[in-house]
Every structure is written in structure tokens, then in C-alpha cells.
Coordinates of C-alpha atoms and ligand atoms in Angstrom, one line a residue:
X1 CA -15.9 -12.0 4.1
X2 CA -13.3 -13.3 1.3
X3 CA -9.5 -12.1 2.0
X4 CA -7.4 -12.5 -1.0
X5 CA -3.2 -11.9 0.4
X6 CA -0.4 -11.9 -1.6
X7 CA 2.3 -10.2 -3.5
X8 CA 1.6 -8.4 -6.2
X9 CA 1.5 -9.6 -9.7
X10 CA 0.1 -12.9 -8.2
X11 CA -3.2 -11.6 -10.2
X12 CA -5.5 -10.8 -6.8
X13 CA -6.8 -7.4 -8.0
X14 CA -8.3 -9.0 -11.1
X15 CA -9.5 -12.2 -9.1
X16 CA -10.7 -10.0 -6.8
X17 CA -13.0 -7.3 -8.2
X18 CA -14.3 -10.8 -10.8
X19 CA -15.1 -13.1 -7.8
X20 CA -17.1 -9.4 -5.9
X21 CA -19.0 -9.3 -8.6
X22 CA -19.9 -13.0 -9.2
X23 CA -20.6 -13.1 -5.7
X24 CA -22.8 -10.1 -6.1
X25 CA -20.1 -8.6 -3.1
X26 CA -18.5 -5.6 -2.0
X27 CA -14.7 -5.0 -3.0
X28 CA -12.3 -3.6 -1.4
X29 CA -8.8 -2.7 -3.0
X30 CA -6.2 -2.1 0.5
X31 CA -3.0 -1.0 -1.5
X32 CA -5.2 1.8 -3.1
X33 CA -5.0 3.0 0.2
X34 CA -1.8 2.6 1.1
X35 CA -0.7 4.3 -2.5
X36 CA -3.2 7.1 -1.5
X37 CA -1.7 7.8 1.4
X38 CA 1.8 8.3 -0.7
X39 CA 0.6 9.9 -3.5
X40 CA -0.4 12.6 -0.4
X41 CA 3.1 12.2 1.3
X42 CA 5.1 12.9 -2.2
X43 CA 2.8 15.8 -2.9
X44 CA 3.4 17.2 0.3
X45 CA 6.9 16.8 -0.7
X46 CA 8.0 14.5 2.7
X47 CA 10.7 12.1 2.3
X48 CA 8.6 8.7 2.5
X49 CA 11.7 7.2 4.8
X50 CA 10.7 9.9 7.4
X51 CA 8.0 7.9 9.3
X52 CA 7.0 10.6 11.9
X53 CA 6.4 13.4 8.9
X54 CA 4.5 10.3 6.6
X55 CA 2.7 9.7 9.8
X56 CA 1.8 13.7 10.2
X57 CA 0.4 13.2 6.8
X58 CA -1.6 10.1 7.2
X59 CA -3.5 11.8 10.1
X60 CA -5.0 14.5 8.2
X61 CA -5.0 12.9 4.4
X62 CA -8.9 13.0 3.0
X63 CA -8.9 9.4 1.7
X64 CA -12.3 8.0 0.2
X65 CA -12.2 4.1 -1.3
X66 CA -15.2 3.1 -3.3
X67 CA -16.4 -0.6 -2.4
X68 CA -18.6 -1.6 -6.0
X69 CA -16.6 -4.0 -7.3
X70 CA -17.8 -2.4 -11.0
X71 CA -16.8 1.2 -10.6
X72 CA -13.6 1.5 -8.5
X73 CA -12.9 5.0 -7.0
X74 CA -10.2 6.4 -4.7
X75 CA -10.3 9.9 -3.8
X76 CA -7.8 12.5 -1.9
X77 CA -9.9 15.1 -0.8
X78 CA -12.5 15.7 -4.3
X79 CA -9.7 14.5 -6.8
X80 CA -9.7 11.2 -8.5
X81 CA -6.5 9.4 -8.1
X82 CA -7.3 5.9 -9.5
X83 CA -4.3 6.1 -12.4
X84 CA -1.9 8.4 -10.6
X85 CA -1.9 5.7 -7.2
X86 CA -0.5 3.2 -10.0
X87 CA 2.1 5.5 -11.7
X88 CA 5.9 5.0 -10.9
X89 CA 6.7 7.5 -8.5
X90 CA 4.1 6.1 -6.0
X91 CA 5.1 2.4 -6.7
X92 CA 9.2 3.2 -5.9
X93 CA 7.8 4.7 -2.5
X94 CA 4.5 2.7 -1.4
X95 CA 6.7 0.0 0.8
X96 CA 8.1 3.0 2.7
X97 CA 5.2 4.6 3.8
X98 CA 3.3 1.6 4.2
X99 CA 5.9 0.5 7.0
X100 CA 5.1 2.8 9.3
X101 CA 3.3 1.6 12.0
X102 CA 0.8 4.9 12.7
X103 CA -0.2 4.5 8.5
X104 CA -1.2 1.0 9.3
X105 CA -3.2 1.9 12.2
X106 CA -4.9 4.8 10.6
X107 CA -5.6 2.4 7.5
X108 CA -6.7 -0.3 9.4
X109 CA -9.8 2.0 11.5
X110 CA -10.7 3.0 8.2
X111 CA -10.5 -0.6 6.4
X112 CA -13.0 -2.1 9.5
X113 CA -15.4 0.4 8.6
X114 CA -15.6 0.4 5.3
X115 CA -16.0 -3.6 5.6
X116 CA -18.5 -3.1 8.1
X117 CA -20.5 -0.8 5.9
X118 CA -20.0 -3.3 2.6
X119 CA -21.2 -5.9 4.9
X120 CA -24.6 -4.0 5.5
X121 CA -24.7 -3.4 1.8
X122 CA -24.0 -6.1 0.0
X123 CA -24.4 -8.9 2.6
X124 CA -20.5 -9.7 2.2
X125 CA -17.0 -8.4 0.8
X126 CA -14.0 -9.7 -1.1
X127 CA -11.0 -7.7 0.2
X128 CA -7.8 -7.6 -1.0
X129 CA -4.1 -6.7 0.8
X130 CA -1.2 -8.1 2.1
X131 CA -2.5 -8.8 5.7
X132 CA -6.1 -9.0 5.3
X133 CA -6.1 -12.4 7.0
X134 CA -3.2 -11.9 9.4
X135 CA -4.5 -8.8 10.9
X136 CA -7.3 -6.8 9.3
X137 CA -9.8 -9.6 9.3
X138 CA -8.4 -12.6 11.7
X139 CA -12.5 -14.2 11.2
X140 CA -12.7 -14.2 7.2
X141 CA -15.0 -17.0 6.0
X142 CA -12.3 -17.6 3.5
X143 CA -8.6 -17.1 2.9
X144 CA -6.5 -17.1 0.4
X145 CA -3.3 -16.3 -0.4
X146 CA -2.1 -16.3 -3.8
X147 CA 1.2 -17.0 -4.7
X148 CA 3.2 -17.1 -8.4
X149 CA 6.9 -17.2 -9.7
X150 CA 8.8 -13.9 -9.8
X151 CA 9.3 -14.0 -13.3
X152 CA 5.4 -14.9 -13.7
X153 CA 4.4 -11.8 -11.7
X154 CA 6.9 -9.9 -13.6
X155 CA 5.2 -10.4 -17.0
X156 CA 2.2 -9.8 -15.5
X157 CA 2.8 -6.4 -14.1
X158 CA 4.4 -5.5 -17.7
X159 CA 1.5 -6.4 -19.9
X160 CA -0.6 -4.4 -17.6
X161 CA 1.3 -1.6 -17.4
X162 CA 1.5 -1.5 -21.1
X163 CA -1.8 -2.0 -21.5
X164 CA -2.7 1.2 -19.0
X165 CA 0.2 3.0 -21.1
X166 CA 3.1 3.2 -18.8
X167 CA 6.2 2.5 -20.0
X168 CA 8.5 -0.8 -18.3
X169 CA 10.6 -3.7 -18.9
X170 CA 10.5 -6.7 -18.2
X171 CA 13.5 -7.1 -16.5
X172 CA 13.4 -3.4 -14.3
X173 CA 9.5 -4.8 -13.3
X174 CA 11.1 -7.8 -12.2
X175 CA 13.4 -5.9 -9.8
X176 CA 10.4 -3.8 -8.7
X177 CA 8.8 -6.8 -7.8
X178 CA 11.3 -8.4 -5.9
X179 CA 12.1 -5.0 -3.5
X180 CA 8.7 -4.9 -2.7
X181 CA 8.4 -8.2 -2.0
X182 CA 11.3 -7.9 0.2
X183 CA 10.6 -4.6 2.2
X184 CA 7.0 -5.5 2.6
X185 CA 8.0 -8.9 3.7
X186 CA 10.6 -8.0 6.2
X187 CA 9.0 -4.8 8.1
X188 CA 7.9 -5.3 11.6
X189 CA 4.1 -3.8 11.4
X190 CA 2.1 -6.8 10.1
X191 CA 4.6 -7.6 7.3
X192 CA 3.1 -9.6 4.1
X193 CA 2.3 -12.8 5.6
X194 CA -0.3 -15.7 4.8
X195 CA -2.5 -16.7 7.9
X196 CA -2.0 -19.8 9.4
X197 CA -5.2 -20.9 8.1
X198 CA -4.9 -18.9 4.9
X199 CA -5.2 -21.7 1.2
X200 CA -2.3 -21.2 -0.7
X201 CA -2.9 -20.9 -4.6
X202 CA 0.0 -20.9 -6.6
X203 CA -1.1 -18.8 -10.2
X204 CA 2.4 -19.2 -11.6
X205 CA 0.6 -21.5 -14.9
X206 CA -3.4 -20.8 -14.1
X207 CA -5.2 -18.0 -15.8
X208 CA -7.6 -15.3 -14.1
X209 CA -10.9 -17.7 -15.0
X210 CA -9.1 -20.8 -14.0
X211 CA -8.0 -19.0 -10.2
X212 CA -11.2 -17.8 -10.0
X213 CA -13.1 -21.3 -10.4
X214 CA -10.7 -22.7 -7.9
X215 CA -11.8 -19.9 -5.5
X216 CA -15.2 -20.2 -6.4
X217 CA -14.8 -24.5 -5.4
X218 CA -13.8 -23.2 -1.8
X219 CA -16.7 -20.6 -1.6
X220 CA -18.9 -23.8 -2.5
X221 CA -17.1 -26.1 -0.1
X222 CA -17.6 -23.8 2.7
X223 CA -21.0 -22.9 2.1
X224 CA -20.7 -19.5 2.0
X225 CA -23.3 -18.7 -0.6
X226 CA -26.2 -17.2 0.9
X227 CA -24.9 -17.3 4.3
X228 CA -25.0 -13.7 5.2
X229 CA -27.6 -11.6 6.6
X230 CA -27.5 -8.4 4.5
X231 CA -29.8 -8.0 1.5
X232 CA -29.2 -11.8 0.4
X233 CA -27.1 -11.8 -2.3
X234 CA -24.5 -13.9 -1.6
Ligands
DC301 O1 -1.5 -4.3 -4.0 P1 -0.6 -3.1 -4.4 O2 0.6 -3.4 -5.2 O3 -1.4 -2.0 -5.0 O4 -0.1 -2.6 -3.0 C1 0.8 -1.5 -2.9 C2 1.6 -1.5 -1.7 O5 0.8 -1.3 -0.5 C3 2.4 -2.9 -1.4 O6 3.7 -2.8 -1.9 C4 2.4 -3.0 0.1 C5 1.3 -2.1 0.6 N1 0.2 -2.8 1.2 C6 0.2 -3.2 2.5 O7 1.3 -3.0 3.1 N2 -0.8 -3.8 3.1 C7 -1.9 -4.0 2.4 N3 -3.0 -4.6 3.1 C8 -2.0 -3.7 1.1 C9 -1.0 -3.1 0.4

């Protein structure tokens, strides 16, 4: 078990699914989950900053994660949400929701099990969050948590939105990046946080293949090829 923390824009989601499939893992994408569950709280048109009505609709949401790193697919109830999670209406209120301490525990019951069952699957997972190593998965075999400039993770996020055709600037992104970084640095339930024996990799002037040899160095290192018990592909 791989857990990649980190804010975004540090480039995990990419280094993620790539270093699943290298690694012949399961994936597993946390923030889908979180954005799921606001997608559901906006549609139900609840004011994210209420946390008892966010949590009303976290308890009965119909949230289904995919964990093949090659074909990722989030559900709410039979619909495919995979591009409306990312749009801007779900970003502006993700922190929010994701602050309230009954989402968290909700997400977190689910997260185990679907590790669990990717475990069984695959023989391992890579899994990606915010506190992944802090609190989902205190034993991981190896974590990481990526770091990069602002203005790095702001150029990122812009290129990818324009390349999945939503409309930004640079300099709004840049803003975006920082309030989330702020609010899901500063709540109380397990707030964005490296583990204290979490390896810090700073992105800010490395590019996705040269991250993901530096992960694949510690995966080496630590042996973790093989080790597993599931089918044997890692
Ligand atoms: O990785 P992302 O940008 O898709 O995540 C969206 C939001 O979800 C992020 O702003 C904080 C929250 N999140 C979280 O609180 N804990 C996680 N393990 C993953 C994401």
C-alpha cells in the first residue's frame, strides 16, 4: 500500500494512476469522493457551510469509486460524474464539505474497504488524498507527500483545465489553490498533513516521469515489489 498526500496541483493524480499501473496496482482517487459527496450536497441544494444538512446528505449519498487505475469511474447512484466532480461549482465548495467531521467518517469506512478489496485484487494499491498517511492508512509501505510552488501548482491546474475545456486564469487558479490549501490545512478533522514518516518530494522543477522514477527508487529501496500476497503482481 503506496499513499501519495499532498495539495493539489503538486501532480499526485497523474503520478498516481502512472505508478498503479506500472506497479500492476489498484488506484484509488480520495478527492473524487470527497467532490462526489458535494456534487450530491449542491444538487440537493444544501448550503455546503451547513455541516449537520452536508452530513444528512453524506449518509444516504450512493457513491461508487472505481479502483483500475486504467478506467477511472465515480458514480452517484447510476450516473457518471467523472467530469462534473472537476467542474467549478464543486471545486469553490469541496473544502467545505470535506471539513465536516461525519463526511470524513463516512468516507473513511468506505476508503478501508475499498483498499481492502484492491488489496485482494491486485495484491496492492496506490491511493491518493490529503491524509492517506496521517489517518486513512497509518501502516502504508510507502509515503509520500508531494509538494511544489504555488505558482507551479497554479500552471498546472490551468493547462489541465484547458486541456479538459474549462475555462481559468492563471492568476484566479492561483487563488483557488491557495484557499484550498488554507481551509483544508487549517480544519480540525484530519487537516492536510504529511505523516511523520511521510518522504517529502518537492515537484516544483521535476516532470510526471521524472517524480515517478524517484517514486519508483523508494518502491525499489523498500522492497516492495513482489511483496504482497494477492495474485502476485507487484
Ligand atoms: O485531490 P482533489 O483536488 O480532487 O481533492 C478535492 C478536495 O477534497 C480537496 O480540496 C480536499 C478534499 N480531500 C480531503 O479532504 N481528503 C482527502 N483524502 C482527499 C481530498
Amino acid at each position: 500500500m503506496i499513499a501519495l498526500d499532498g495539495p493539489s496541483g503538486t501532480g499526485k493524480s497523474t503520478v498516481a494512476r502512472r505508478l498503479a499501473t506500472a506497479l500492476g496496482a489498484g488506484y484509488l482517487d480520495t478527492g473524487a469522493m470527497y467532490r462526489t459527496v458535494t456534487l450530491a450536497v449542491l444538487r440537493a441544494g444544501v448550503d455546503p457551510a451547513d455541516a449537520e444538512a452536508v452530513a444528512k446528505v453524506a449518509e444516504r449519498v450512493a457513491l461508487s469509486v472505481g479502483t483500475d487505475p486504467r478506467r477511472q469511474e465515480v458514480r452517484l447512484g447510476e450516473e457518471n460524474v467523472g467530469v462534473e466532480i472537476r467542474g467549478q461549482e464543486v471545486t469553490l465548495a469541496v473544502s467545505a464539505v470535506s471539513a465536516v467531521p461525519r463526511v470524513r467518517e463516512l468516507l473513511k469506512m468506505q476508503q478501508q474497504e475499498l483498499i481492502a478489496g484492491a488489496v485482494d485484487r491486485y495484491g496492492g494499491i496506490v491511493v491518493e488524498g490529503r491524509d492517506i498517511g496521517s489517518a486513512i492508512a497509518p501502516d502504508a509501505a510507502l509515503k509520500i507527500f508531494l509538494t511544489a510552488s504555488s505558482d507551479a501548482r497554479a500552471q498546472r491546474r490551468t493547462s489541465q483545465d484547458a486541456s479538459e475545456g474549462r475555462e481559468s486564469t492563471l492568476d484566479a487558479t492561483k487563488l483557488d489553490v491557495e484557499r484550498r490549501d488554507r481551509l483544508d490545512s487549517s480544519r480540525a478533522a484530519s487537516p492536510l498533513r504529511p505523516a511523520d514518516d511521510a518522504v517529502w518530494l518537492d515537484t516544483t522543477h521535476l516532470d510526471v516521469a521524472g517524480v515517478l522514477d524517484r517514486i519508483l527508487e523508494l518502491v525499489d529501496e523498500r522492497e516492495l515489489r513482489g511483496v504482497a500476497a494477492g495474485p502476485g503482481r507487484w
